[in-house]
Amino acid sequence: METVSVNTAFGGVQGVYTHASAETATAMTFSVFVPEHEAGAKLPVLWYLSGLTCTHANVTEKGEFRRACAEHGVIFVAPDTSPRGDDVPDDEGYDFGKGAGFYVDATEAPWSANFRMRAYIETELPAVIAAHFPADMARQGITGHSMGGHGALTIALRDPARFRSVSAFAPIVSPLSCPWGEKALTGYIGPDKAAWRAYDACALIEDGARLPDLLVDQGTADGFLEGQLKTHLLEEACARAGQPATIRMQEGYDHSYYFISSFMADHVGWHAERLKA
């Protein structure tokens, strides 16, 4: 692991780091905020997965999470959204290829060589965090925005024992049911929609996956709400399954970081309550 930059913020350390990933066969960049803490202390970890076109930098620079993380003593980890590099395949559209890894392990050529974001987030990067930071890996939470909200929900639903808390900002709740998801999963996984269900939060809940609790915020002025995000499908899936969920429609908010930063401290506090020792 190499350090790209380090800055002091709210008494803690905001760092950006890079390492050679075996899963993606590329260099991967991520950011970590470690709040001030006593020597030898281990702190809970909150993962944040970003959305389409984003890198680690979007939330790091605009997410406004550090004050709340410092107050609650929570490490904040923000990975990139896809592999990058001149040799990594790409697509002309913003919703596929670089910046749009969808947190899946691709099985279709040419994507399968590099686009292994599921394994990277579930296995490889957690090992890096555990080795280099004062992280209590027994106390993990996860959140994310849009495509990253989809990632947070599906990763947690597949492995609920790993996470004590799960939330999302304007998540893609059902890639099976929207153009973004149909394009991404067809390209990465192939045409067999049965294989897509492992990457669809509503399908996972329908198939029996459960979480202790769930918090979702969605803006009513989000231009992607009706065509891509379809929050009502998650509400209906949770209601049918008896899955506890707090799904809040926030009046007047759009899909941007103005929305995310408005509710970030609330989410950090919500996670912190569930991540206490």
Short mmCIF file of C-alpha atoms in Angstrom, two decimals:
data_model
loop_
_atom_site.label_atom_id
_atom_site.label_comp_id
_atom_site.label_asym_id
_atom_site.label_seq_id
_atom_site.Cartn_x
_atom_site.Cartn_y
_atom_site.Cartn_z
CA MET A 1 0.00 0.00 0.00
CA GLU A 2 1.28 3.46 -0.92
CA THR A 3 0.15 6.78 0.51
CA VAL A 4 -1.06 9.33 -2.05
CA SER A 5 -1.99 12.10 0.39
CA VAL A 6 -2.62 12.71 4.09
CA ASN A 7 -4.49 15.64 5.67
CA THR A 8 -5.52 16.43 9.23
CA ALA A 9 -9.26 16.96 9.65
CA PHE A 10 -11.38 17.24 12.82
CA GLY A 11 -8.45 15.92 14.82
CA GLY A 12 -8.17 12.80 12.69
CA VAL A 13 -6.37 11.78 9.51
CA GLN A 14 -7.89 11.81 6.02
CA GLY A 15 -5.73 9.70 3.75
CA VAL A 16 -5.81 8.56 0.14
CA TYR A 17 -3.99 5.34 -0.70
CA THR A 18 -3.27 3.03 -3.62
CA HIS A 19 -2.34 -0.62 -3.89
CA ALA A 20 -1.94 -3.34 -6.49
CA SER A 21 -5.14 -5.38 -6.61
CA ALA A 22 -4.95 -9.07 -7.42
CA GLU A 23 -8.70 -9.17 -8.06
CA THR A 24 -8.85 -6.37 -10.64
CA ALA A 25 -5.26 -6.78 -11.90
CA THR A 26 -4.87 -3.00 -11.65
CA ALA A 27 -3.83 -0.37 -9.17
CA MET A 28 -6.80 0.60 -6.99
CA THR A 29 -7.21 3.85 -5.08
CA PHE A 30 -9.28 4.34 -1.93
CA SER A 31 -9.66 6.88 0.87
CA VAL A 32 -9.81 6.30 4.64
CA PHE A 33 -10.66 8.73 7.42
CA VAL A 34 -9.38 7.65 10.83
CA PRO A 35 -10.68 9.79 13.72
CA GLU A 36 -8.53 10.73 16.67
CA HIS A 37 -8.34 7.81 19.11
CA GLU A 38 -6.39 6.41 22.01
CA ALA A 39 -3.26 4.43 21.24
CA GLY A 40 -4.09 0.78 20.68
CA ALA A 41 -7.82 1.38 20.26
CA LYS A 42 -9.75 -0.41 17.53
CA LEU A 43 -12.54 1.54 15.85
CA PRO A 44 -15.66 0.44 13.97
CA VAL A 45 -15.66 0.76 10.18
CA LEU A 46 -18.25 2.33 7.89
CA TRP A 47 -17.90 1.50 4.19
CA TYR A 48 -19.22 3.94 1.60
CA LEU A 49 -19.75 2.76 -2.00
CA SER A 50 -20.03 5.47 -4.64
CA GLY A 51 -22.27 5.76 -7.67
CA LEU A 52 -21.93 5.89 -11.45
CA THR A 53 -19.04 8.00 -12.84
CA CYS A 54 -17.60 8.53 -9.34
CA THR A 55 -14.28 7.68 -7.75
CA HIS A 56 -13.25 7.69 -4.08
CA ALA A 57 -12.82 11.46 -4.42
CA ASN A 58 -16.49 12.45 -4.75
CA VAL A 59 -17.54 11.53 -1.23
CA THR A 60 -14.12 12.32 0.22
CA GLU A 61 -14.35 15.90 -1.00
CA LYS A 62 -18.11 16.52 -0.85
CA GLY A 63 -19.64 13.99 1.54
CA GLU A 64 -19.24 16.00 4.77
CA PHE A 65 -18.81 12.88 6.90
CA ARG A 66 -15.67 13.70 8.88
CA ARG A 67 -17.17 15.76 11.70
CA ALA A 68 -19.72 13.03 12.46
CA CYS A 69 -17.13 10.25 12.17
CA ALA A 70 -14.83 12.14 14.53
CA GLU A 71 -17.68 12.65 17.00
CA HIS A 72 -18.68 8.98 16.97
CA GLY A 73 -15.23 7.43 16.55
CA VAL A 74 -15.93 5.69 13.23
CA ILE A 75 -13.44 4.91 10.45
CA PHE A 76 -14.82 5.82 7.00
CA VAL A 77 -13.62 3.84 3.97
CA ALA A 78 -14.40 4.96 0.38
CA PRO A 79 -13.23 2.65 -2.46
CA ASP A 80 -13.26 3.42 -6.17
CA THR A 81 -16.17 2.25 -8.32
CA SER A 82 -14.26 0.20 -10.89
CA PRO A 83 -10.83 -0.83 -12.10
CA ARG A 84 -8.97 1.78 -14.15
CA GLY A 85 -6.03 1.90 -16.53
CA ASP A 86 -5.19 2.03 -20.22
CA ASP A 87 -5.49 -1.75 -20.56
CA VAL A 88 -8.89 -1.96 -18.83
CA PRO A 89 -11.83 -2.37 -21.25
CA ASP A 90 -14.33 0.49 -21.38
CA ASP A 91 -17.61 1.55 -22.96
CA GLU A 92 -18.64 4.86 -24.50
CA GLY A 93 -21.58 5.17 -22.11
CA TYR A 94 -21.22 6.60 -18.62
CA ASP A 95 -23.29 3.72 -17.21
CA PHE A 96 -20.99 0.84 -18.19
CA GLY A 97 -17.27 0.15 -18.00
CA LYS A 98 -14.89 2.42 -16.11
CA GLY A 99 -16.66 4.20 -13.27
CA ALA A 100 -19.54 1.73 -13.47
CA GLY A 101 -18.38 -1.55 -11.98
CA PHE A 102 -21.78 -2.21 -10.34
CA TYR A 103 -20.03 -4.18 -7.55
CA VAL A 104 -20.29 -7.44 -9.49
CA ASP A 105 -17.79 -10.11 -10.51
CA ALA A 106 -18.04 -10.10 -14.29
CA THR A 107 -18.14 -13.45 -16.07
CA GLU A 108 -18.35 -12.18 -19.67
CA ALA A 109 -15.37 -11.26 -21.85
CA PRO A 110 -13.62 -8.84 -21.97
CA TRP A 111 -14.88 -7.58 -18.59
CA SER A 112 -14.12 -10.68 -16.54
CA ALA A 113 -10.37 -10.03 -16.52
CA ASN A 114 -10.66 -6.82 -14.46
CA PHE A 115 -14.21 -6.14 -13.33
CA ARG A 116 -14.23 -8.09 -10.07
CA MET A 117 -15.54 -5.39 -7.76
CA ARG A 118 -17.61 -7.81 -5.68
CA ALA A 119 -14.54 -9.84 -4.67
CA TYR A 120 -12.52 -6.66 -4.24
CA ILE A 121 -15.00 -5.09 -1.81
CA GLU A 122 -16.01 -8.31 -0.05
CA THR A 123 -12.57 -9.87 0.42
CA GLU A 124 -9.47 -8.08 -0.84
CA LEU A 125 -9.89 -4.51 0.39
CA PRO A 126 -11.15 -5.54 3.87
CA ALA A 127 -7.90 -7.46 4.33
CA VAL A 128 -5.93 -4.33 3.40
CA ILE A 129 -7.95 -2.20 5.85
CA ALA A 130 -7.50 -4.74 8.65
CA ALA A 131 -3.74 -4.89 8.06
CA HIS A 132 -3.01 -1.16 7.87
CA PHE A 133 -5.59 0.68 9.98
CA PRO A 134 -6.93 0.47 13.59
CA ALA A 135 -10.09 -1.21 12.37
CA ASP A 136 -12.34 -3.47 14.43
CA MET A 137 -13.53 -5.74 11.63
CA ALA A 138 -16.10 -7.29 13.97
CA ARG A 139 -17.94 -3.96 13.85
CA GLN A 140 -18.66 -3.03 10.25
CA GLY A 141 -21.44 -1.02 8.63
CA ILE A 142 -22.01 -0.23 4.96
CA THR A 143 -23.74 2.50 3.00
CA GLY A 144 -23.63 3.90 -0.51
CA HIS A 145 -25.22 6.13 -3.13
CA SER A 146 -27.14 5.13 -6.27
CA MET A 147 -25.10 2.33 -7.89
CA GLY A 148 -23.18 2.27 -4.60
CA GLY A 149 -26.46 1.98 -2.71
CA HIS A 150 -27.20 -1.06 -4.84
CA GLY A 151 -23.76 -2.38 -3.93
CA ALA A 152 -24.23 -1.75 -0.21
CA LEU A 153 -27.63 -3.45 -0.11
CA THR A 154 -26.65 -6.52 -2.13
CA ILE A 155 -23.28 -7.07 -0.42
CA ALA A 156 -24.94 -6.87 2.99
CA LEU A 157 -27.90 -9.07 2.02
CA ARG A 158 -25.51 -11.77 0.77
CA ASP A 159 -23.42 -11.62 3.96
CA PRO A 160 -25.56 -10.17 6.78
CA ALA A 161 -23.30 -11.59 9.50
CA ARG A 162 -20.51 -9.24 8.40
CA PHE A 163 -22.48 -6.01 8.89
CA ARG A 164 -24.19 -4.64 11.96
CA SER A 165 -25.74 -1.76 10.03
CA VAL A 166 -26.82 -1.06 6.44
CA SER A 167 -28.09 2.13 4.83
CA ALA A 168 -28.27 3.76 1.41
CA PHE A 169 -28.80 7.07 -0.35
CA ALA A 170 -31.02 6.87 -3.45
CA PRO A 171 -30.07 3.25 -4.22
CA ILE A 172 -30.77 1.34 -7.42
CA VAL A 173 -33.02 -1.15 -5.64
CA SER A 174 -33.69 -3.55 -8.51
CA PRO A 175 -31.22 -3.77 -11.42
CA LEU A 176 -33.51 -6.45 -12.85
CA SER A 177 -36.12 -3.74 -13.34
CA CYS A 178 -34.28 -0.70 -14.71
CA PRO A 179 -32.25 0.26 -17.82
CA TRP A 180 -29.01 0.86 -15.91
CA GLY A 181 -29.18 -2.59 -14.37
CA GLU A 182 -30.25 -4.38 -17.51
CA LYS A 183 -27.33 -2.93 -19.47
CA ALA A 184 -24.76 -3.59 -16.75
CA LEU A 185 -25.83 -7.10 -15.79
CA THR A 186 -26.26 -8.23 -19.39
CA GLY A 187 -22.79 -6.97 -20.23
CA TYR A 188 -21.01 -8.23 -17.13
CA ILE A 189 -22.96 -11.40 -16.26
CA GLY A 190 -24.70 -12.42 -19.50
CA PRO A 191 -28.34 -12.77 -20.55
CA ASP A 192 -29.43 -15.36 -17.95
CA LYS A 193 -31.52 -13.27 -15.54
CA ALA A 194 -31.48 -16.02 -12.92
CA ALA A 195 -27.80 -15.19 -12.40
CA TRP A 196 -28.70 -11.52 -11.87
CA ARG A 197 -30.70 -12.19 -8.72
CA ALA A 198 -27.56 -12.21 -6.55
CA TYR A 199 -27.12 -8.57 -7.58
CA ASP A 200 -30.66 -7.34 -6.99
CA ALA A 201 -31.72 -6.24 -3.49
CA CYS A 202 -35.42 -6.85 -4.06
CA ALA A 203 -34.76 -10.32 -5.49
CA LEU A 204 -32.45 -11.21 -2.60
CA ILE A 205 -35.12 -10.21 -0.08
CA GLU A 206 -37.72 -12.15 -2.05
CA ASP A 207 -35.38 -15.16 -2.00
CA GLY A 208 -35.09 -15.05 1.80
CA ALA A 209 -32.14 -12.76 2.62
CA ARG A 210 -32.67 -10.55 5.67
CA LEU A 211 -30.97 -7.69 7.52
CA PRO A 212 -31.44 -6.66 11.15
CA ASP A 213 -32.51 -3.20 10.01
CA LEU A 214 -32.25 -0.87 7.02
CA LEU A 215 -32.22 2.90 6.50
CA VAL A 216 -32.79 4.49 3.07
CA ASP A 217 -33.10 8.17 2.14
CA GLN A 218 -34.46 9.12 -1.28
CA GLY A 219 -35.08 12.60 -2.66
CA THR A 220 -38.48 13.33 -4.19
CA ALA A 221 -36.91 15.67 -6.80
CA ASP A 222 -34.43 13.01 -7.97
CA GLY A 223 -34.65 12.85 -11.76
CA PHE A 224 -33.75 9.14 -11.72
CA LEU A 225 -36.39 8.11 -9.19
CA GLU A 226 -39.11 6.86 -11.54
CA GLY A 227 -37.06 5.38 -14.36
CA GLN A 228 -34.00 3.91 -12.62
CA LEU A 229 -34.16 3.85 -8.82
CA LYS A 230 -37.78 2.76 -8.26
CA THR A 231 -37.72 3.02 -4.48
CA HIS A 232 -41.27 1.73 -4.24
CA LEU A 233 -40.08 -1.73 -5.31
CA LEU A 234 -37.88 -1.94 -2.22
CA GLU A 235 -40.70 -0.72 0.02
CA GLU A 236 -42.99 -3.40 -1.42
CA ALA A 237 -40.37 -6.16 -1.14
CA CYS A 238 -39.64 -5.29 2.50
CA ALA A 239 -43.34 -5.13 3.35
CA ARG A 240 -44.05 -8.54 1.80
CA ALA A 241 -41.08 -10.16 3.54
CA GLY A 242 -41.43 -8.47 6.92
CA GLN A 243 -37.97 -6.95 6.50
CA PRO A 244 -37.56 -4.02 8.95
CA ALA A 245 -36.83 -0.86 6.97
CA THR A 246 -37.00 2.90 7.41
CA ILE A 247 -37.41 4.39 3.94
CA ARG A 248 -37.65 8.17 4.00
CA MET A 249 -38.76 10.26 1.03
CA GLN A 250 -36.99 13.60 1.45
CA GLU A 251 -39.03 16.41 -0.10
CA GLY A 252 -37.28 18.53 -2.71
CA TYR A 253 -33.90 16.75 -2.71
CA ASP A 254 -32.24 15.58 -5.92
CA HIS A 255 -29.58 12.95 -6.72
CA SER A 256 -26.52 15.08 -6.00
CA TYR A 257 -24.07 15.45 -3.13
CA TYR A 258 -26.16 18.36 -1.89
CA PHE A 259 -28.66 15.64 -0.97
CA ILE A 260 -26.08 13.16 0.34
CA SER A 261 -24.23 15.70 2.48
CA SER A 262 -27.52 16.90 4.00
CA PHE A 263 -28.19 13.49 5.55
CA MET A 264 -24.68 12.05 5.89
CA ALA A 265 -24.25 12.97 9.56
CA ASP A 266 -27.62 11.38 10.31
CA HIS A 267 -26.52 8.14 8.63
CA VAL A 268 -23.15 8.12 10.40
CA GLY A 269 -24.90 8.54 13.75
CA TRP A 270 -27.41 5.81 12.89
CA HIS A 271 -24.57 3.43 12.04
CA ALA A 272 -22.59 4.43 15.13
CA GLU A 273 -25.46 3.44 17.42
CA ARG A 274 -25.43 -0.05 15.91
CA LEU A 275 -21.64 -0.33 15.84
CA LYS A 276 -21.09 0.26 19.53
CA ALA A 277 -19.11 -2.43 21.29
#
